[in-house]
Coordinates of C-alpha atoms in Angstrom, one line a residue:
Chain A
M32 CA 90.8 111.4 105.6
T33 CA 87.8 111.5 103.2
G34 CA 85.7 114.2 101.7
A35 CA 86.0 116.9 99.0
R36 CA 89.1 118.4 100.6
A37 CA 90.9 115.0 100.5
W38 CA 90.0 114.5 96.9
L39 CA 91.2 118.0 95.9
L40 CA 94.5 117.7 97.8
S41 CA 95.1 114.2 96.3
G42 CA 94.4 115.5 92.9
V43 CA 96.9 118.3 93.4
G44 CA 99.3 115.8 94.9
G45 CA 99.1 113.6 91.9
L46 CA 99.5 116.5 89.5
L47 CA 102.6 117.7 91.3
F48 CA 104.0 114.2 91.5
G49 CA 103.3 113.6 87.8
V50 CA 104.9 116.9 86.8
G51 CA 107.9 116.0 88.8
L52 CA 108.2 112.7 87.1
V53 CA 107.9 114.2 83.6
V54 CA 110.2 117.2 84.3
S55 CA 112.9 114.9 85.8
G56 CA 112.7 112.6 82.8
M57 CA 111.5 109.6 84.7
T58 CA 108.6 109.0 82.3
D59 CA 111.2 108.2 79.6
P60 CA 112.0 104.5 80.1
R61 CA 115.4 105.0 78.5
N62 CA 116.4 107.1 81.5
V63 CA 115.3 104.4 83.9
I64 CA 116.9 101.5 82.0
G65 CA 119.9 103.8 81.5
F66 CA 120.3 104.2 85.2
L67 CA 120.2 100.5 85.7
D68 CA 122.5 100.0 82.7
V69 CA 125.8 100.3 84.5
A70 CA 127.7 98.4 81.8
G71 CA 126.3 100.5 78.9
D72 CA 124.5 103.7 78.3
F73 CA 124.6 104.8 81.9
R74 CA 122.3 107.7 82.9
P75 CA 122.8 108.8 86.5
N76 CA 119.8 111.2 86.7
L77 CA 117.5 108.7 88.5
A78 CA 119.8 108.9 91.5
L79 CA 119.6 112.6 91.7
V80 CA 115.8 112.5 91.4
M81 CA 115.5 109.9 94.1
A82 CA 118.0 111.8 96.4
S83 CA 116.2 115.2 96.0
A84 CA 112.8 113.7 96.5
V85 CA 113.9 111.9 99.6
G86 CA 115.7 114.9 100.8
V87 CA 112.7 117.2 100.6
H88 CA 110.2 114.6 101.9
A89 CA 112.5 113.6 104.8
A90 CA 112.9 117.2 105.8
F91 CA 109.1 117.7 105.9
L92 CA 108.6 114.5 107.9
R93 CA 111.2 115.6 110.4
F94 CA 109.7 119.1 110.7
G95 CA 106.2 117.8 110.8
Q96 CA 107.0 115.1 113.4
A97 CA 107.9 117.8 116.0
R98 CA 104.4 119.2 115.7
S99 CA 102.5 116.0 115.3
S100 CA 99.7 114.6 117.4
P101 CA 99.6 110.9 118.3
A102 CA 97.0 110.3 115.6
R103 CA 99.3 111.5 112.8
P104 CA 100.8 108.8 110.6
S105 CA 104.4 110.1 111.1
L106 CA 104.3 108.9 114.7
L107 CA 103.1 105.4 113.9
P108 CA 105.8 102.8 114.6
V109 CA 107.7 101.6 111.5
S110 CA 107.8 97.9 111.3
R111 CA 111.3 96.4 111.0
R112 CA 110.3 92.9 110.0
I113 CA 112.2 91.9 106.9
D114 CA 110.4 88.9 105.5
A115 CA 110.6 86.7 102.4
E116 CA 107.7 88.3 100.7
L117 CA 109.2 91.8 100.9
V118 CA 112.5 90.7 99.4
I119 CA 111.0 88.4 96.8
G120 CA 108.3 90.9 95.9
A121 CA 110.9 93.7 95.6
G122 CA 113.1 91.4 93.6
I123 CA 110.4 90.5 91.1
F124 CA 109.3 94.1 90.9
G125 CA 112.9 95.1 90.0
V126 CA 113.0 92.5 87.2
G127 CA 109.9 94.0 85.6
W128 CA 111.3 97.5 86.2
G129 CA 114.5 96.6 84.4
L130 CA 112.7 94.9 81.5
G131 CA 110.4 97.8 80.7
G132 CA 111.8 100.8 82.4
Y133 CA 108.4 101.5 83.9
C134 CA 107.1 101.5 87.4
P135 CA 103.5 102.3 88.3
G136 CA 103.8 106.1 88.7
P137 CA 105.6 106.9 85.4
S138 CA 103.5 104.4 83.5
I139 CA 100.3 106.1 84.6
V140 CA 101.6 109.5 83.8
A141 CA 102.6 108.2 80.4
L142 CA 99.0 107.2 79.7
G143 CA 98.5 110.9 79.0
F144 CA 101.0 110.6 76.2
G145 CA 98.6 108.7 74.0
R146 CA 100.9 105.8 73.2
L147 CA 100.1 102.1 73.4
G148 CA 103.2 101.1 75.4
P149 CA 102.2 102.6 78.7
V150 CA 98.6 101.3 78.3
V151 CA 100.0 97.7 78.0
V152 CA 102.2 98.3 81.0
V153 CA 99.4 99.6 83.2
G154 CA 97.0 96.9 82.1
A155 CA 99.6 94.2 82.8
T156 CA 100.4 95.8 86.1
L157 CA 96.8 95.5 87.2
V158 CA 96.7 91.9 86.1
G159 CA 99.9 91.2 88.0
M160 CA 98.4 92.7 91.1
F161 CA 95.2 90.7 90.7
V162 CA 97.2 87.5 90.4
A163 CA 99.2 88.3 93.5
D164 CA 96.0 89.0 95.5
L165 CA 94.5 85.8 94.1
V166 CA 97.5 83.7 95.3
A167 CA 97.5 85.5 98.6
R168 CA 93.8 84.8 99.1
T169 CA 94.3 81.2 98.1
L170 CA 96.9 80.7 100.8
S171 CA 95.1 82.7 103.4
G172 CA 92.6 85.5 103.8
A173 CA 94.9 88.5 104.5
A174 CA 95.5 91.5 102.2
P175 CA 98.6 93.8 102.5
S176 CA 98.3 97.1 104.4
P177 CA 98.5 100.3 102.5
D178 CA 101.7 101.4 104.3
P179 CA 104.7 100.0 102.4
S180 CA 106.7 100.1 105.7
D181 CA 104.4 97.7 107.4
A182 CA 104.8 94.0 107.3
P183 CA 101.6 92.4 105.8
A184 CA 99.3 91.2 108.5
G185 CA 98.9 87.4 108.6
S186 CA 101.0 87.1 105.5
P187 CA 100.4 83.8 103.7
W188 CA 103.7 83.6 101.7
Chain B
M250 CA 120.8 117.7 85.9
I251 CA 118.7 120.8 86.9
Q252 CA 115.6 119.1 85.6
A253 CA 116.3 116.0 87.6
L254 CA 116.8 118.1 90.8
L255 CA 113.7 120.1 90.1
G256 CA 111.6 117.1 89.3
G257 CA 112.8 115.3 92.4
I258 CA 111.9 118.3 94.6
L259 CA 108.4 118.3 93.1
I260 CA 108.0 114.6 93.9
G261 CA 109.2 115.2 97.5
L262 CA 106.7 118.1 97.8
A263 CA 103.9 116.0 96.5
A264 CA 104.7 113.1 98.8
S265 CA 104.7 115.6 101.8
L266 CA 101.4 117.1 100.7
M267 CA 99.9 113.6 100.6
H268 CA 101.4 112.7 104.0
F269 CA 100.3 115.8 105.9
G270 CA 97.3 117.0 103.9
V271 CA 95.6 113.7 103.1
E272 CA 97.4 111.5 105.7
R273 CA 98.2 108.9 103.0
I274 CA 101.4 107.4 101.8
A275 CA 102.2 108.5 98.2
G276 CA 102.8 104.9 97.1
V277 CA 101.4 104.6 93.6
S278 CA 101.1 100.8 93.5
N279 CA 98.9 100.8 96.6
L280 CA 96.9 103.8 95.5
L281 CA 96.4 102.1 92.1
H282 CA 95.3 98.9 93.7
E283 CA 92.9 100.7 95.9
A284 CA 91.4 102.7 93.0
A285 CA 91.1 99.6 90.8
F286 CA 90.1 96.8 93.3
A287 CA 88.9 98.3 96.5
G288 CA 85.2 98.7 97.0
R289 CA 85.5 102.3 98.1
K290 CA 86.7 104.8 95.4
A291 CA 88.9 106.7 97.8
V292 CA 91.5 109.4 97.3
G293 CA 93.7 107.0 95.2
G294 CA 91.6 107.7 92.2
A295 CA 92.1 111.5 92.5
F296 CA 95.8 111.1 92.9
L297 CA 96.0 108.9 89.8
A298 CA 93.9 111.3 87.8
G299 CA 96.4 114.0 88.7
L300 CA 99.2 111.8 87.4
V301 CA 97.4 111.3 84.1
V302 CA 96.6 115.1 83.8
A303 CA 100.2 115.8 84.3
G304 CA 101.0 113.5 81.4
V305 CA 98.4 115.0 79.2
L306 CA 99.5 118.6 79.9
L307 CA 103.3 118.0 79.5
G308 CA 103.2 115.2 77.0
Q309 CA 102.9 117.7 74.2
V310 CA 106.2 119.4 75.2
S311 CA 108.9 118.1 72.8
G312 CA 110.9 115.2 73.9
R313 CA 108.7 114.3 76.8
A314 CA 106.4 111.7 75.3
A315 CA 109.3 109.3 74.8
P316 CA 108.9 106.0 72.9
A317 CA 109.0 102.7 74.7
A318 CA 112.3 101.1 75.3
A319 CA 111.0 97.5 74.7
S320 CA 108.6 95.6 72.5
L321 CA 104.9 95.4 73.5
P322 CA 105.2 91.7 74.6
T323 CA 108.1 92.6 76.8
L324 CA 106.2 95.5 78.2
A325 CA 103.4 93.2 79.0
V326 CA 105.7 90.8 80.9
A327 CA 107.4 93.8 82.6
G328 CA 104.0 95.1 83.7
L329 CA 102.9 91.7 85.1
L330 CA 106.1 91.5 87.2
V331 CA 105.9 95.0 88.4
G332 CA 102.3 94.5 89.5
F333 CA 102.9 91.2 91.1
G334 CA 106.1 92.3 92.8
A335 CA 104.6 95.5 94.1
R336 CA 101.7 93.7 95.7
L337 CA 103.9 91.0 97.2
G338 CA 106.4 93.5 98.4
N339 CA 103.7 96.0 99.5
G340 CA 105.2 98.9 97.6
C341 CA 107.1 100.3 94.7
T342 CA 109.7 103.0 93.9
S343 CA 107.4 105.8 95.2
G344 CA 106.1 103.9 98.3
H345 CA 109.3 102.3 99.3
G346 CA 111.9 104.3 97.5
V347 CA 110.7 107.8 98.3
C348 CA 108.2 107.6 101.2
G349 CA 109.7 104.6 103.1
V350 CA 113.3 105.7 102.7
S351 CA 112.4 109.2 103.9
R352 CA 111.0 107.7 107.0
F353 CA 114.1 105.6 107.5
S354 CA 112.0 102.5 107.3
T355 CA 114.3 99.4 107.3
R356 CA 111.8 97.5 105.3
S357 CA 111.7 100.1 102.6
I358 CA 115.5 100.5 102.5
V359 CA 115.8 96.8 102.0
A360 CA 113.1 96.7 99.4
T361 CA 114.6 99.6 97.5
A362 CA 118.1 98.1 97.6
T363 CA 116.6 94.8 96.4
F364 CA 114.7 96.1 93.4
L365 CA 117.7 98.3 92.4
A366 CA 119.8 95.2 92.5
T367 CA 117.5 93.0 90.5
G368 CA 116.8 95.8 88.1
L369 CA 120.4 96.3 87.5
L370 CA 121.0 92.6 87.0
T371 CA 118.0 92.4 84.6
V372 CA 119.4 95.1 82.4
L373 CA 122.8 93.6 82.5
L374 CA 121.4 90.2 81.4
V375 CA 119.0 91.4 78.8
R376 CA 121.0 94.3 77.3
H377 CA 124.4 92.8 77.5
L378 CA 124.8 89.1 78.3
V379 CA 122.1 87.8 76.1
P380 CA 123.1 89.7 73.0
L381 CA 126.7 88.7 73.7
L382 CA 125.7 85.0 73.9
R383 CA 123.8 85.4 70.6
G384 CA 126.8 86.9 69.0
G385 CA 125.2 90.3 68.7
S386 CA 126.2 93.8 69.6

């Protein structure tokens, strides 16, 4: 969907998402690392955030699916292909997440805090993405689809 | 606890708004990539702008603008890995963890379990094993 309405709704969506991240404490990397720190300063809140987010979203998806037309994304088949790049990619992502306590969403929200840390994270994230694309392009010509559930078409990895 | 629940609900609502209102997956890594690298400046940019505005608005509330938990060089490495991994794995905590899991996507469930595991191992290594080997706290 394009156009002014899409832009407006996306902006609202981002604002809501960002408020949710801040309110839940997920923009504080100590809460994220704390969740992953099972042997130390364990902070369980991330699990509750994830669970309630999934609970709400899954409910909407279920409700919406009953009223969907074939063109709606919710009826698109969900790929089940578990490939190496998914696992390796997620694995690498997790290492970065555990090192800094930031993933893309919170790091971008934190740009609004006026501190240097998130700026470094976001900048480095963009570089990391660029490198991944470069390697993928070198090995073949395909780019990943925007749906995380889909296996990349013609994956070169 | 209440804040975690409330925040999570807002995130779920936002993801649903994106799904039904804009017909896009609320996966931040892919939206970021699209806004930064794709020729067309599509809705990703608007979503990201919303994220930043949320940060600006709420960052002034006490205790929200938390300090970083690692040094700048570490954050740089962390960001590189997050960006690289998100592209390779075609998603992150919002795309796979929230949206994919909500759709019962096997790929997303596997991805989420994987990055939770490596995240956990990383913290264990960096925060506990390495200091232990160094004779530190």
